[in-house]
PDB file of C-alpha atoms in Angstrom:
ATOM      1  CA  MET F  18      41.233 -45.335 -68.741  1.00  0.00           C
ATOM      2  CA  ASN F  19      37.574 -43.738 -68.920  1.00  0.00           C
ATOM      3  CA  PRO F  20      36.454 -41.180 -71.260  1.00  0.00           C
ATOM      4  CA  LYS F  21      36.164 -38.757 -68.156  1.00  0.00           C
ATOM      5  CA  ARG F  22      39.550 -39.185 -67.220  1.00  0.00           C
ATOM      6  CA  ILE F  23      40.820 -39.018 -70.988  1.00  0.00           C
ATOM      7  CA  GLU F  24      39.227 -35.671 -71.363  1.00  0.00           C
ATOM      8  CA  LYS F  25      40.652 -34.242 -67.875  1.00  0.00           C
ATOM      9  CA  LEU F  26      44.258 -35.543 -69.391  1.00  0.00           C
ATOM     10  CA  ALA F  27      43.505 -33.443 -72.543  1.00  0.00           C
ATOM     11  CA  SER F  28      42.829 -30.237 -70.884  1.00  0.00           C
ATOM     12  CA  MET F  29      45.454 -30.647 -68.269  1.00  0.00           C
ATOM     13  CA  CYS F  30      48.249 -31.770 -71.366  1.00  0.00           C
ATOM     14  CA  PRO F  31      47.376 -30.022 -74.555  1.00  0.00           C
ATOM     15  CA  ASP F  32      50.285 -31.299 -76.284  1.00  0.00           C
ATOM     16  CA  VAL F  33      50.066 -34.695 -75.184  1.00  0.00           C
ATOM     17  CA  VAL F  34      46.457 -36.038 -76.232  1.00  0.00           C
ATOM     18  CA  THR F  35      44.994 -34.710 -79.745  1.00  0.00           C
ATOM     19  CA  TYR F  36      41.501 -35.657 -81.120  1.00  0.00           C
ATOM     20  CA  SER F  37      41.245 -36.410 -84.864  1.00  0.00           C
ATOM     21  CA  ILE F  38      37.897 -36.375 -86.707  1.00  0.00           C
ATOM     22  CA  ASP F  39      37.497 -37.984 -89.852  1.00  0.00           C
ATOM     23  CA  LEU F  40      35.433 -35.586 -91.688  1.00  0.00           C
ATOM     24  CA  LYS F  41      34.391 -38.396 -94.567  1.00  0.00           C
ATOM     25  CA  VAL F  42      33.273 -40.403 -91.819  1.00  0.00           C
ATOM     26  CA  LEU F  43      31.244 -37.695 -90.016  1.00  0.00           C
ATOM     27  CA  LYS F  44      29.718 -36.361 -93.372  1.00  0.00           C
ATOM     28  CA  SER F  45      28.398 -39.761 -93.984  1.00  0.00           C
ATOM     29  CA  LYS F  46      26.908 -40.034 -90.194  1.00  0.00           C
ATOM     30  CA  ILE F  47      25.584 -36.552 -90.437  1.00  0.00           C
ATOM     31  CA  SER F  48      24.017 -37.253 -94.128  1.00  0.00           C
ATOM     32  CA  GLU F  49      22.649 -40.623 -92.398  1.00  0.00           C
ATOM     33  CA  MET F  50      21.152 -38.395 -89.100  1.00  0.00           C
ATOM     34  CA  GLU F  51      19.473 -36.150 -91.552  1.00  0.00           C
ATOM     35  CA  HIS F  52      18.060 -38.955 -93.887  1.00  0.00           C
ATOM     36  CA  TYR F  53      16.539 -40.442 -90.909  1.00  0.00           C
ATOM     37  CA  GLU F  54      15.300 -36.900 -89.428  1.00  0.00           C
ATOM     38  CA  GLN F  55      13.454 -36.729 -92.678  1.00  0.00           C
ATOM     39  CA  ARG F  56      12.202 -40.246 -92.928  1.00  0.00           C
ATOM     40  CA  PHE F  57      10.870 -39.982 -89.490  1.00  0.00           C
ATOM     41  CA  MET F  58       8.943 -36.563 -90.159  1.00  0.00           C
ATOM     42  CA  GLU F  59       7.307 -37.832 -93.210  1.00  0.00           C
ATOM     43  CA  GLN F  60       6.352 -40.733 -91.190  1.00  0.00           C
ATOM     44  CA  MET F  61       4.783 -38.716 -88.880  1.00  0.00           C
ATOM     45  CA  GLN F  62       2.658 -36.858 -91.595  1.00  0.00           C
ATOM     46  CA  ARG F  63       1.724 -40.031 -92.349  1.00  0.00           C
ATOM     47  CA  LEU F  64       0.639 -40.983 -88.789  1.00  0.00           C
ATOM     48  CA  LYS F  65      -1.623 -38.365 -88.807  1.00  0.00           C
ATOM     49  CA  TRP F  66      -3.285 -38.913 -92.139  1.00  0.00           C
ATOM     50  CA  MET F  67      -4.040 -42.367 -91.060  1.00  0.00           C
ATOM     51  CA  LEU F  68      -5.557 -41.301 -87.674  1.00  0.00           C
ATOM     52  CA  GLU F  69      -7.489 -38.940 -89.420  1.00  0.00           C
ATOM     53  CA  HIS F  70      -9.159 -41.829 -91.348  1.00  0.00           C
ATOM     54  CA  LYS F  71      -9.333 -44.425 -88.651  1.00  0.00           C
ATOM     55  CA  ALA F  72      -6.087 -46.507 -89.418  1.00  0.00           C
ATOM     56  CA  SER F  73      -5.577 -49.240 -86.848  1.00  0.00           C
ATOM     57  CA  ASN F  74      -2.435 -49.190 -84.345  1.00  0.00           C
ATOM     58  CA  LEU F  75      -1.291 -52.139 -86.021  1.00  0.00           C
ATOM     59  CA  MET F  76      -1.599 -50.802 -89.621  1.00  0.00           C
ATOM     60  CA  ILE F  77       0.040 -47.921 -88.635  1.00  0.00           C
ATOM     61  CA  MET F  78       2.762 -49.695 -87.262  1.00  0.00           C
ATOM     62  CA  ASN F  79       3.174 -51.806 -90.330  1.00  0.00           C
ATOM     63  CA  LEU F  80       3.412 -48.781 -92.331  1.00  0.00           C
ATOM     64  CA  CYS F  81       5.451 -46.180 -90.211  1.00  0.00           C
ATOM     65  CA  SER F  82       8.135 -48.406 -88.660  1.00  0.00           C
ATOM     66  CA  LEU F  83      10.200 -45.655 -87.391  1.00  0.00           C
ATOM     67  CA  ILE F  84       7.089 -43.985 -85.175  1.00  0.00           C
ATOM     68  CA  SER F  85       7.150 -45.943 -81.951  1.00  0.00           C
ATOM     69  CA  THR F  86       3.505 -46.846 -79.867  1.00  0.00           C
ATOM     70  CA  ALA F  87       3.911 -44.585 -77.590  1.00  0.00           C
ATOM     71  CA  GLU F  88       4.461 -41.553 -80.417  1.00  0.00           C
ATOM     72  CA  ILE F  89       1.159 -43.091 -81.841  1.00  0.00           C
ATOM     73  CA  LYS F  90      -0.812 -42.963 -78.199  1.00  0.00           C
ATOM     74  CA  LYS F  91       0.511 -39.424 -77.868  1.00  0.00           C
ATOM     75  CA  LEU F  92      -0.640 -38.237 -81.175  1.00  0.00           C
ATOM     76  CA  ARG F  93      -4.108 -40.172 -80.803  1.00  0.00           C
ATOM     77  CA  ILE F  94      -4.704 -38.205 -77.624  1.00  0.00           C
ATOM     78  CA  GLU F  95      -3.762 -35.062 -79.239  1.00  0.00           C
ATOM     79  CA  MET F  96      -6.166 -35.276 -81.932  1.00  0.00           C
ATOM     80  CA  ASN F  97      -8.787 -36.774 -79.534  1.00  0.00           C
ATOM     81  CA  ILE F  98      -8.821 -39.845 -81.915  1.00  0.00           C
ATOM     82  CA  PRO F  99      -9.148 -43.027 -79.632  1.00  0.00           C
ATOM     83  CA  VAL F 100      -8.305 -46.433 -80.764  1.00  0.00           C
ATOM     84  CA  VAL F 101     -11.376 -48.501 -82.014  1.00  0.00           C
ATOM     85  CA  LYS F 102     -12.005 -51.526 -79.832  1.00  0.00           C
ATOM     86  CA  GLY F 103     -13.753 -54.741 -80.824  1.00  0.00           C
ATOM     87  CA  ARG F 104     -14.636 -55.739 -84.494  1.00  0.00           C
ATOM     88  CA  ILE F 105     -14.215 -53.956 -87.368  1.00  0.00           C
ATOM     89  CA  VAL F 106     -17.531 -53.642 -89.257  1.00  0.00           C
ATOM     90  CA  MET F 107     -17.167 -55.160 -92.808  1.00  0.00           C
ATOM     91  CA  PRO F 108     -18.964 -53.720 -95.604  1.00  0.00           C
ATOM     92  CA  SER F 109     -20.914 -56.020 -97.691  1.00  0.00           C
ATOM     93  CA  ILE F 110     -19.416 -58.440-100.238  1.00  0.00           C
ATOM     94  CA  ASP F 111     -19.773 -56.519-103.237  1.00  0.00           C
ATOM     95  CA  VAL F 112     -17.949 -53.500-101.784  1.00  0.00           C
ATOM     96  CA  ARG F 113     -15.276 -55.953-100.850  1.00  0.00           C
ATOM     97  CA  VAL F 114     -14.822 -57.076-104.246  1.00  0.00           C
ATOM     98  CA  ARG F 115     -14.670 -53.617-105.575  1.00  0.00           C
ATOM     99  CA  VAL F 116     -11.784 -52.772-103.006  1.00  0.00           C
ATOM    100  CA  LEU F 117     -10.123 -55.757-104.094  1.00  0.00           C
ATOM    101  CA  LYS F 118     -10.320 -55.020-107.662  1.00  0.00           C
ATOM    102  CA  ALA F 119      -9.063 -51.167-106.772  1.00  0.00           C
ATOM    103  CA  TRP F 120      -6.405 -52.408-104.602  1.00  0.00           C
ATOM    104  CA  SER F 121      -5.187 -54.786-107.582  1.00  0.00           C
ATOM    105  CA  LYS F 122      -5.306 -51.754-110.080  1.00  0.00           C
ATOM    106  CA  SER F 123      -2.851 -49.703-107.856  1.00  0.00           C
ATOM    107  CA  GLU F 124      -0.041 -52.302-107.417  1.00  0.00           C
ATOM    108  CA  LYS F 125       2.581 -51.399-109.757  1.00  0.00           C
ATOM    109  CA  GLU F 126       2.762 -48.582-107.146  1.00  0.00           C
ATOM    110  CA  PRO F 127       5.536 -49.550-104.846  1.00  0.00           C
ATOM    111  CA  ASP F 128       4.658 -47.185-101.645  1.00  0.00           C
ATOM    112  CA  LEU F 129       1.659 -49.052 -99.818  1.00  0.00           C
ATOM    113  CA  PHE F 130       0.906 -45.880 -98.199  1.00  0.00           C
ATOM    114  CA  ILE F 131       0.278 -44.139-101.753  1.00  0.00           C
ATOM    115  CA  ARG F 132      -1.932 -47.017-102.861  1.00  0.00           C
ATOM    116  CA  TYR F 133      -4.129 -46.651 -99.459  1.00  0.00           C
ATOM    117  CA  GLN F 134      -4.426 -43.240-100.165  1.00  0.00           C
ATOM    118  CA  LEU F 135      -5.706 -44.081-103.413  1.00  0.00           C
ATOM    119  CA  LEU F 136      -8.208 -46.473-102.029  1.00  0.00           C
ATOM    120  CA  ILE F 137      -9.652 -43.780 -99.740  1.00  0.00           C
ATOM    121  CA  ASP F 138      -9.886 -41.602-102.031  1.00  0.00           C
ATOM    122  CA  GLU F 139     -12.053 -44.193-104.171  1.00  0.00           C
ATOM    123  CA  PHE F 140     -13.918 -45.279-100.778  1.00  0.00           C
ATOM    124  CA  PRO F 141     -14.225 -42.504 -98.616  1.00  0.00           C
ATOM    125  CA  ASP F 142     -17.172 -43.626 -96.608  1.00  0.00           C
ATOM    126  CA  TYR F 143     -15.067 -46.478 -95.247  1.00  0.00           C
ATOM    127  CA  SER F 144     -12.274 -46.289 -92.665  1.00  0.00           C
ATOM    128  CA  LEU F 145      -8.605 -47.420 -93.147  1.00  0.00           C
ATOM    129  CA  ALA F 146      -8.881 -49.978 -90.988  1.00  0.00           C
ATOM    130  CA  GLN F 147     -11.932 -51.702 -92.613  1.00  0.00           C
ATOM    131  CA  LEU F 148      -9.984 -51.307 -95.905  1.00  0.00           C
ATOM    132  CA  HIS F 149      -6.645 -52.845 -94.489  1.00  0.00           C
ATOM    133  CA  SER F 150      -9.204 -55.675 -93.331  1.00  0.00           C
ATOM    134  CA  ILE F 151     -10.612 -56.176 -96.246  1.00  0.00           C
ATOM    135  CA  ILE F 152      -7.296 -56.477 -98.002  1.00  0.00           C
ATOM    136  CA  ASN F 153      -5.830 -58.735 -95.708  1.00  0.00           C
ATOM    137  CA  ASP F 154      -8.770 -61.172 -95.693  1.00  0.00           C
ATOM    138  CA  VAL F 155      -7.320 -64.703 -95.667  1.00  0.00           C
ATOM    139  CA  LYS F 156     -11.020 -65.759 -97.027  1.00  0.00           C
ATOM    140  CA  PHE F 157     -10.401 -63.888-100.294  1.00  0.00           C
ATOM    141  CA  PHE F 158      -6.758 -64.955-100.831  1.00  0.00           C
ATOM    142  CA  GLY F 159      -6.885 -68.653 -99.337  1.00  0.00           C
ATOM    143  CA  VAL F 160      -3.746 -68.101 -97.414  1.00  0.00           C
TER     144      VAL F 160
END
């Protein structure tokens, strides 16, 4: 019997069919949903900040797992911030070393987003895409 037929039967015979709601499970599911919505809204705020600081889509996807590519594209259009195409211009070796040292100093911070905020505060002339590339440059780490 499909749900529509059960619903019809319930409306015809209220004394035969009853519904049961497990309040404990319902409260748990509501709490999960609220937590998800809160995390999603936080990640949307982070997305706006990252777009303002010229983060790549790859970086955004790595830091904001709840955000879809469609949402990134939509917000880019709304904010009039297109995707930067082509190779990222890397700063001098001296700047890269300073960035890596600053990144190392913040390693006790477990939230990568906050670490990038600290980094952009220290290096405001560079985009998040540049800073992200420096940090993930395999030549410096020999990976």
